[in-house]
GROMACS .gro file of C-alpha atoms in nm:
model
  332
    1UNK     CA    1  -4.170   5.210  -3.384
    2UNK     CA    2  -3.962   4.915  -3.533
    3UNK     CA    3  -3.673   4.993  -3.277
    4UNK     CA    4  -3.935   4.915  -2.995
    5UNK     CA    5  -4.050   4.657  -3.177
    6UNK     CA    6  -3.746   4.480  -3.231
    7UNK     CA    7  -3.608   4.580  -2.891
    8UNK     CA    8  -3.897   4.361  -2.722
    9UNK     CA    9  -3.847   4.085  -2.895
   10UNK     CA   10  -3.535   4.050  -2.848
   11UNK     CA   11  -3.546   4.116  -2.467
   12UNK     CA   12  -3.596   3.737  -2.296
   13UNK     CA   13  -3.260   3.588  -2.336
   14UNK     CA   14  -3.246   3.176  -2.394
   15UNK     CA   15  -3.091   2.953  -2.215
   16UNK     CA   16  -2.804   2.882  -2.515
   17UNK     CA   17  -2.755   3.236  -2.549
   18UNK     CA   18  -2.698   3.272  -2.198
   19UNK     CA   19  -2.422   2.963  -2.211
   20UNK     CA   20  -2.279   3.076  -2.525
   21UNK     CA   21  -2.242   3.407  -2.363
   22UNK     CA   22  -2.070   3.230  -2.056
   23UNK     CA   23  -1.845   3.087  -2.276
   24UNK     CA   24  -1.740   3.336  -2.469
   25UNK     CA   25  -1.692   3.556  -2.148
   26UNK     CA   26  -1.482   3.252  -2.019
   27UNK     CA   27  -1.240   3.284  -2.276
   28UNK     CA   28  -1.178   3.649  -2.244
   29UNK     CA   29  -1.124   3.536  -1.895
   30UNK     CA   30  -0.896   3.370  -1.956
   31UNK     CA   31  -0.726   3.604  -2.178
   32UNK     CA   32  -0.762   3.846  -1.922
   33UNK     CA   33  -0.586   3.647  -1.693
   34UNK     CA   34  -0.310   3.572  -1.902
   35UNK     CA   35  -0.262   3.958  -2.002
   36UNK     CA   36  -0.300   4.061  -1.648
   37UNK     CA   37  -0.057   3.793  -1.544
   38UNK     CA   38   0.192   3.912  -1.842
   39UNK     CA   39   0.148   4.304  -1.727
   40UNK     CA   40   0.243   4.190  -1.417
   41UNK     CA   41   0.537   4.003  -1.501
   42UNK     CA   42   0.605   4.306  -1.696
   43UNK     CA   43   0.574   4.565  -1.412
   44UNK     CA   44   0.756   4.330  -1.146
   45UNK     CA   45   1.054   4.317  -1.416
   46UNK     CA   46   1.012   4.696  -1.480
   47UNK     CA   47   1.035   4.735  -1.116
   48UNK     CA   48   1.409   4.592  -1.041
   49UNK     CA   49   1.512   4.785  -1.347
   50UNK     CA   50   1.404   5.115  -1.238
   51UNK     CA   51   1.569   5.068  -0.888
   52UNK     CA   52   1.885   4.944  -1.113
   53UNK     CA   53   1.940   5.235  -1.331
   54UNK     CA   54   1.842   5.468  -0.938
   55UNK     CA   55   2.063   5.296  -0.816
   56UNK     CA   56   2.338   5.333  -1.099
   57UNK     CA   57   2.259   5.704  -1.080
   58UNK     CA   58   2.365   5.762  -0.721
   59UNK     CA   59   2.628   5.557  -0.805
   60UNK     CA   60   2.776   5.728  -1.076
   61UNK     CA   61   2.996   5.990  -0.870
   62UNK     CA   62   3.149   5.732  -0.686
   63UNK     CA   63   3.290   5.571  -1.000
   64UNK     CA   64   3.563   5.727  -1.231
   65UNK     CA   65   3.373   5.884  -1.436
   66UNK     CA   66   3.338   5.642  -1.681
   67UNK     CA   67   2.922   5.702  -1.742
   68UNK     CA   68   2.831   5.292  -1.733
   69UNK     CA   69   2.495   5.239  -1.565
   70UNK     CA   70   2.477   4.875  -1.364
   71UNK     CA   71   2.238   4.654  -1.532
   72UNK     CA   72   1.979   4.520  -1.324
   73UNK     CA   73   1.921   4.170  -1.258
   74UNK     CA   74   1.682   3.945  -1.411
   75UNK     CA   75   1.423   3.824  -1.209
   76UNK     CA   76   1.428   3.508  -1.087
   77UNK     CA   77   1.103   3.316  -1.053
   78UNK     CA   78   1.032   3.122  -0.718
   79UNK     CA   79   1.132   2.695  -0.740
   80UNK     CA   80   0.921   2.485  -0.617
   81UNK     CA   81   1.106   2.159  -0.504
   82UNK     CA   82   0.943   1.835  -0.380
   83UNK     CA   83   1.260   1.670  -0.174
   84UNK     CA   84   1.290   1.349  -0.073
   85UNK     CA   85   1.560   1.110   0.139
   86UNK     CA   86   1.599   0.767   0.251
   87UNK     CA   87   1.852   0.705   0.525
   88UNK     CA   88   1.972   0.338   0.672
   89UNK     CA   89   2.131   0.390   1.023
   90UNK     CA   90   2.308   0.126   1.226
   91UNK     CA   91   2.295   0.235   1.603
   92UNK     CA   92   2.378   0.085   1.977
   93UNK     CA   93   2.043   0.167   2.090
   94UNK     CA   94   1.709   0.214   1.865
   95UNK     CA   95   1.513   0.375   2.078
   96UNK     CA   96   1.717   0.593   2.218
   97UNK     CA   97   1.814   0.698   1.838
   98UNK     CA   98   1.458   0.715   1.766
   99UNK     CA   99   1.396   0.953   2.047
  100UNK     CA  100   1.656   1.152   1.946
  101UNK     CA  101   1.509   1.182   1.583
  102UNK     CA  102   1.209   1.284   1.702
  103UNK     CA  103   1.356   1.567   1.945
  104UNK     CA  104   1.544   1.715   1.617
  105UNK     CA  105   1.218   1.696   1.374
  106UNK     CA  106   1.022   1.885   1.631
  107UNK     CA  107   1.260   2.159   1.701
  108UNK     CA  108   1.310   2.241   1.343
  109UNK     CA  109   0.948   2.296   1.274
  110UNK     CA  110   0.829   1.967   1.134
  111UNK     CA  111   0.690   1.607   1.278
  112UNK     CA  112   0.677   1.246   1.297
  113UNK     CA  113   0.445   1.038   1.083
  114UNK     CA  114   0.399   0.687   1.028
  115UNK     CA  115   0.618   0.455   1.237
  116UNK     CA  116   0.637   0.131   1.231
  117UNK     CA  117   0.874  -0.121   1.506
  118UNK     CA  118   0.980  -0.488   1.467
  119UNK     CA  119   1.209  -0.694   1.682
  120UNK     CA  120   1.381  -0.992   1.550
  121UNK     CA  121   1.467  -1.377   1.704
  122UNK     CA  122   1.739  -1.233   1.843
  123UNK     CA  123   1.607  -0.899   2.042
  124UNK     CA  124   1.711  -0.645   1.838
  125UNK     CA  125   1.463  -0.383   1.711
  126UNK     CA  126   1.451  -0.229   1.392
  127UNK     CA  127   1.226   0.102   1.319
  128UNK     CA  128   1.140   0.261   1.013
  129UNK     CA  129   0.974   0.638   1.114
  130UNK     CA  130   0.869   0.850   0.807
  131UNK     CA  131   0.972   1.251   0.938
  132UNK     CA  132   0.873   1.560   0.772
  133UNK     CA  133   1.061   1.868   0.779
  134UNK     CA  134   1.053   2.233   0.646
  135UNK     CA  135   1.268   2.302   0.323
  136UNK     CA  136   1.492   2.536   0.495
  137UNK     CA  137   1.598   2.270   0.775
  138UNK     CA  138   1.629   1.972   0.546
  139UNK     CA  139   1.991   1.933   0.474
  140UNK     CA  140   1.993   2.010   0.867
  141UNK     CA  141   1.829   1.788   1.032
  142UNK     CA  142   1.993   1.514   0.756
  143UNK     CA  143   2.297   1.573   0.892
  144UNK     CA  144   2.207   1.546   1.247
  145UNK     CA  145   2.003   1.189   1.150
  146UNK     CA  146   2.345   1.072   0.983
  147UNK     CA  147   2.521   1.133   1.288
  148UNK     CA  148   2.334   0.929   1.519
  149UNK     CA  149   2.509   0.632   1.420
  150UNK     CA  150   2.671   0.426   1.126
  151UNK     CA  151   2.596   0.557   0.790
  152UNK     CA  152   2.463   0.212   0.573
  153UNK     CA  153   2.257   0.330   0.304
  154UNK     CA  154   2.116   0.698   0.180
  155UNK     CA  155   1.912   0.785  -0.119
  156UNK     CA  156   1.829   1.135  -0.203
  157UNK     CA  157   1.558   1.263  -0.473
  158UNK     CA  158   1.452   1.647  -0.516
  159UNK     CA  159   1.168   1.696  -0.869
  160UNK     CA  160   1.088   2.042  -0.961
  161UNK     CA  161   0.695   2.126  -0.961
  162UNK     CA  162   0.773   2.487  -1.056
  163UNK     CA  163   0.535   2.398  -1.400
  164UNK     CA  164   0.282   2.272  -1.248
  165UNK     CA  165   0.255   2.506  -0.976
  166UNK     CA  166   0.211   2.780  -1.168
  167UNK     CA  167  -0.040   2.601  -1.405
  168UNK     CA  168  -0.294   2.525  -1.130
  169UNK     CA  169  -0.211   2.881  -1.054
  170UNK     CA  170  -0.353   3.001  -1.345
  171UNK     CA  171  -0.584   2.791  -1.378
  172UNK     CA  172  -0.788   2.854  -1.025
  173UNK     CA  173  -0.804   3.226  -1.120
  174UNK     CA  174  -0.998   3.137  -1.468
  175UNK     CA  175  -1.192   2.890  -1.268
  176UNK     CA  176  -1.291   3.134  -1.055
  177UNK     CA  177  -1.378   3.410  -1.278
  178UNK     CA  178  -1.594   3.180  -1.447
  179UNK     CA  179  -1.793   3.084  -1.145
  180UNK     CA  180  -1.824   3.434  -1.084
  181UNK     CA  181  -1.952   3.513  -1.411
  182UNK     CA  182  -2.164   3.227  -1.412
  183UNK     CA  183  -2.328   3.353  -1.114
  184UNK     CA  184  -2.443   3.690  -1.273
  185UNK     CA  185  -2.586   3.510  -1.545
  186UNK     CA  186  -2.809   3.326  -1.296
  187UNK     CA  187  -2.914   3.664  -1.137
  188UNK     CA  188  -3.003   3.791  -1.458
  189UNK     CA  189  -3.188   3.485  -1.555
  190UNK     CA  190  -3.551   3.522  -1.635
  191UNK     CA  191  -3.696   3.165  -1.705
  192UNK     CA  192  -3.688   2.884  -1.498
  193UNK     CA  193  -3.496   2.660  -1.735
  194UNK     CA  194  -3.251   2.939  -1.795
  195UNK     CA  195  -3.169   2.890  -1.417
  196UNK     CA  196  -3.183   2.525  -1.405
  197UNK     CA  197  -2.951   2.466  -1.666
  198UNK     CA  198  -2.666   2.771  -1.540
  199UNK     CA  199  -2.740   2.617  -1.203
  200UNK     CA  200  -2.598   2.228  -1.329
  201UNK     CA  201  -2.313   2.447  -1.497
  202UNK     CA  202  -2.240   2.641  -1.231
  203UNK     CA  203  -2.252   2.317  -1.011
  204UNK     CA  204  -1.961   2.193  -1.286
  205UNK     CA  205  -1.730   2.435  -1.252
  206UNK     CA  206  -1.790   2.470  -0.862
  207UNK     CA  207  -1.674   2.042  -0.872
  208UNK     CA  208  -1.352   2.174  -1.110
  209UNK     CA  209  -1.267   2.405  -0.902
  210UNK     CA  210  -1.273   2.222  -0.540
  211UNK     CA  211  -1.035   2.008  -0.713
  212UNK     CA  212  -0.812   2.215  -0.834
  213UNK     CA  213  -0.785   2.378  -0.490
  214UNK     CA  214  -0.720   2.019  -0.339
  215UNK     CA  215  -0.420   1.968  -0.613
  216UNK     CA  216  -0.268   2.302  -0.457
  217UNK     CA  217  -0.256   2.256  -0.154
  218UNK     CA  218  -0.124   1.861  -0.224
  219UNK     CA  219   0.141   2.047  -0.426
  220UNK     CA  220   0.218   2.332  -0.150
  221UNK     CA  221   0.234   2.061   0.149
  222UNK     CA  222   0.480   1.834  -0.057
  223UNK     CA  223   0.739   2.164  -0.162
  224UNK     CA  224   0.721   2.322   0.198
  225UNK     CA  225   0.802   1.984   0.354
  226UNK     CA  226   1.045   1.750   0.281
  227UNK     CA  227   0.994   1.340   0.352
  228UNK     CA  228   1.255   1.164   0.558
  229UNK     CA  229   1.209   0.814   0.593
  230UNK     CA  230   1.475   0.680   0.850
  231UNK     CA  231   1.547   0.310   0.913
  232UNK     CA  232   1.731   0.244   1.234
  233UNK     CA  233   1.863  -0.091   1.307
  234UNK     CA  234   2.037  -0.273   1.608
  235UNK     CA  235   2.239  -0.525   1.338
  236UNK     CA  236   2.394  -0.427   0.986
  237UNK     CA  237   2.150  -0.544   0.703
  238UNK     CA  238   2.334  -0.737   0.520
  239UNK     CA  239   2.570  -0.976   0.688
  240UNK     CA  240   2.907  -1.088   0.587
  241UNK     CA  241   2.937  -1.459   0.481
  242UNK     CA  242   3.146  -1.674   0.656
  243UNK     CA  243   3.492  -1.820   0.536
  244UNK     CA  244   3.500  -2.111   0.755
  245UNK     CA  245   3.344  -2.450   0.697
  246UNK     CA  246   3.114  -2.568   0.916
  247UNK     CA  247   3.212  -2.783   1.219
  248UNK     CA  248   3.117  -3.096   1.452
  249UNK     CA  249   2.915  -2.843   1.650
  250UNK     CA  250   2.738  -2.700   1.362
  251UNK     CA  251   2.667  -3.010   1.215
  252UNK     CA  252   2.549  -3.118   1.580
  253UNK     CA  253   2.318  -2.814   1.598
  254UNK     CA  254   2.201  -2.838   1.277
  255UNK     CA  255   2.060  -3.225   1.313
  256UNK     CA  256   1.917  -3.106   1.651
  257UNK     CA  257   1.715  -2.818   1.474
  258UNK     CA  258   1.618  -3.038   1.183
  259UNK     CA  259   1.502  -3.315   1.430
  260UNK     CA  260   1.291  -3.080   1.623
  261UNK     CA  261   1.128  -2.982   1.342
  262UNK     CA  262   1.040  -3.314   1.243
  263UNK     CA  263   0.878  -3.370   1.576
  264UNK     CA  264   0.709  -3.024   1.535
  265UNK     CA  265   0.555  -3.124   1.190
  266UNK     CA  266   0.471  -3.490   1.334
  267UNK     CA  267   0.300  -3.314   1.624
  268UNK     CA  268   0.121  -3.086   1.366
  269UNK     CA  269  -0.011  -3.413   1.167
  270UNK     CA  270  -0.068  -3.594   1.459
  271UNK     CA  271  -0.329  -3.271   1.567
  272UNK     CA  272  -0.505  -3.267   1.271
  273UNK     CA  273  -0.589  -3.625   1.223
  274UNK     CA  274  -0.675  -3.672   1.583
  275UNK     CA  275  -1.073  -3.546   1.542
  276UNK     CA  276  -1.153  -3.777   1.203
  277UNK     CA  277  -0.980  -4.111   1.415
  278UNK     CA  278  -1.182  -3.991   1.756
  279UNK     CA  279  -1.510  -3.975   1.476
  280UNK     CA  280  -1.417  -4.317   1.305
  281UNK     CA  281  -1.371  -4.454   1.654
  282UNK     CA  282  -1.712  -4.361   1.801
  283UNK     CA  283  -1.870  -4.510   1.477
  284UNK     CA  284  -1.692  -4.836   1.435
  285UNK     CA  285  -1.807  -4.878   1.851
  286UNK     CA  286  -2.153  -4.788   1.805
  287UNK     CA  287  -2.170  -5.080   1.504
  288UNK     CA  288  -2.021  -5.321   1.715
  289UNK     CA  289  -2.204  -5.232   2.120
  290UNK     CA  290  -2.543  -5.134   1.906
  291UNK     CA  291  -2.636  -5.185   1.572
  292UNK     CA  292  -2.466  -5.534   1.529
  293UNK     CA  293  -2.630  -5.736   1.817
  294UNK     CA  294  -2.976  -5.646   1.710
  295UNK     CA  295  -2.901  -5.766   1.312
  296UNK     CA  296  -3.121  -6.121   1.279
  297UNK     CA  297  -2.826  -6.411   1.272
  298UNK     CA  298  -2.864  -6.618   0.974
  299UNK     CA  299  -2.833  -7.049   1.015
  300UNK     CA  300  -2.550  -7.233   0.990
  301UNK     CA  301  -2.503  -7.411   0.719
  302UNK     CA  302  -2.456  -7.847   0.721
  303UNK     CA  303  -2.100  -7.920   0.699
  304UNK     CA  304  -2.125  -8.105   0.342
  305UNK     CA  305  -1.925  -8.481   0.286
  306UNK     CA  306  -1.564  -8.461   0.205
  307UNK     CA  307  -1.491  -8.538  -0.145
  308UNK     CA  308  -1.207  -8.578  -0.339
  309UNK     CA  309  -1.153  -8.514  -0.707
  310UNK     CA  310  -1.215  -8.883  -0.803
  311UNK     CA  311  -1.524  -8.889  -0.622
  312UNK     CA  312  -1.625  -9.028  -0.305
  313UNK     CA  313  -1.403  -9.270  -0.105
  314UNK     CA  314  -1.509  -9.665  -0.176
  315UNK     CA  315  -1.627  -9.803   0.121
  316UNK     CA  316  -1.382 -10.044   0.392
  317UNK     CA  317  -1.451 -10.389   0.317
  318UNK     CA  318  -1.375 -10.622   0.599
  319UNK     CA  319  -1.091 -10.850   0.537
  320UNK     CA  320  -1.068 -11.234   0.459
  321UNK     CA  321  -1.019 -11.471   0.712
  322UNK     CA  322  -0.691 -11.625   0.667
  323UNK     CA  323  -0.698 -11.954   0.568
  324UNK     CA  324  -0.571 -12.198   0.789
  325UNK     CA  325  -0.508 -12.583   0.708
  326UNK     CA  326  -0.720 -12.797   0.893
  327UNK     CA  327  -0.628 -13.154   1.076
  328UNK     CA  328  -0.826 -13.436   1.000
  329UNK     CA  329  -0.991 -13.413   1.314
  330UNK     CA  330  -1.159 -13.065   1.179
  331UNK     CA  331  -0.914 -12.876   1.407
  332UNK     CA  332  -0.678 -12.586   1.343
   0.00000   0.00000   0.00000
């Protein structure tokens, strides 16, 4: 009676039980994983061994007699190699070099990606293409790109990803056990909060996952194909600097260009000041045609006396008569 008892009671399973069981189930997983992963590390090196010491066994006869058994091997794990070049190529003709780039990329399994084409003062192009190729045609088709013209600059760069590789590896088949696990717990779920809550975990994990899966296949696109970027150009990139001194005609020339720029720049100013003088013209007519003539004139004002410093100006007194002498007869 108390083992029914106790049974029932202990029968609905919480919702932290239920995680902490997750958990827990996660991390033998993961051990799991690892151990399986080990074992078969262990059975692929046991493997190459056992064909070794076959193989040393038919081989005995053969030899002198002397009993040695050929050692087997180690096994070599698989590289994984991101590889990347930068080539500078100085041709007669870019887009028949560019055509020719393209032809080579496609044959050996790969294909063009961004491109981008600019042509300077003087005509000539200059392309920069970005090719990708497979791993086993790379040092290929970088030969054939050197040999399309003159060699100016190349820059080569391989990283191993072997580490990380293998980590997301591992690390997708734990995330996917757990999902699964996570799953059964839902299935077995009696309470609605039990599901709620492994639902938003399961939701978790399903986010981790995608991700990780996005990371491998990043990593797998980047080690199966290598990156070319190839800059082809009609003129050498740097140029060498002259020993002479400039001449009459260079001098001439030079005045020319600087002159034509003035006029340029005057022609510039002369543009954008144009509207605010056509604006202050239209005004400054308007005040004198319109507003002006109808302002009320004010009087004149009376001309006032001229005065000097000292005051005004005596007046002209009318001169003497002169005196004359007179006759005796009272005549002059």
């Amino acid at each position: 009676m108390r083992t029914r008892r106790s049974v029932r009671r202990a029968a609905p399973a919480p919702a932290a039980l239920l995680l902490a069981a997750a958990l827990a189930l996660t991390g033998c997983g993961a051990g799991d994983d690892t151990g399986g992963s080990g074992s078969a590390a262990d059975r692929g090196a046991a493997a190459p061994q056992a064909d070794g010491k076959a193989g040393s066994r038919e081989a005995a006869p053969e030899g002198a007699g002397s009993g040695a058994r050929a050692t087997a091997p180690p096994k070599v794990t698989a590289s994984h190699i991101i590889r990347t070049a930068s080539l500078t190529v100085q041709v007669k003709d870019v887009p028949e070099a560019l055509e020719q780039a393209r032809t080579g990329t496609e044959n050996a399994g790969g294909y063009v990606g961004n491109e981008t084409t600019t042509r300077d003062a003087e005509g000539h192009e200059r392309t920069r293409v970005v090719l990708r190729v497979p791993v086993e045609k790379y040092e290929e088709v970088l030969a054939e790109l050197e040999g399309t013209g003159k060699l100016l600059d190349r820059s080569a760069k391989a990283e191993d990803v072997t580490d990380q590789v293998v980590d997301v590896e591992s690390r997708i088949k734990t995330q996917r056990a757990s999902v699964a696990r996570i799953r059964e717990l839902m299935d077995q779920a009696g309470k609605l909060s039990d599901v709620v809550t492994l639902e938003g975990e399961l939701s978790t994990r399903q986010a981790d996952l995608e991700a990780l899966l996005a990371r491998q296949k990043s990593l797998k696109d980047r080690t199966s194909l290598a990156t070319i970027t190839l800059s082809l150009s009609e003129t050498p990139v740097k140029k060498e600097a002259k020993d002479d001194d400039p001449g009459f005609v260079d001098a001439l020339a030079g005045g020319w260009n600087a002159f034509v720029t003035m006029l340029r720049w005057l022609a510039v100013a002369f543009g954008a000041v144009l509207p605010f003088a056509a604006v202050a013209a239209l005004i400054v007519l308007l005040w004198v045609r319109v507003v002006r003539p109808r302002l009320p004139r004010r009087p004149a004002p009376a001309p006032a006396p001229a005065a000097t410093a000292l005051g005004p100006l005596p007046m002209a007194r009318p001169a003497p008569e002169a005196t004359r002498p007179r006759t005796p007869d009272g005549q002059d």
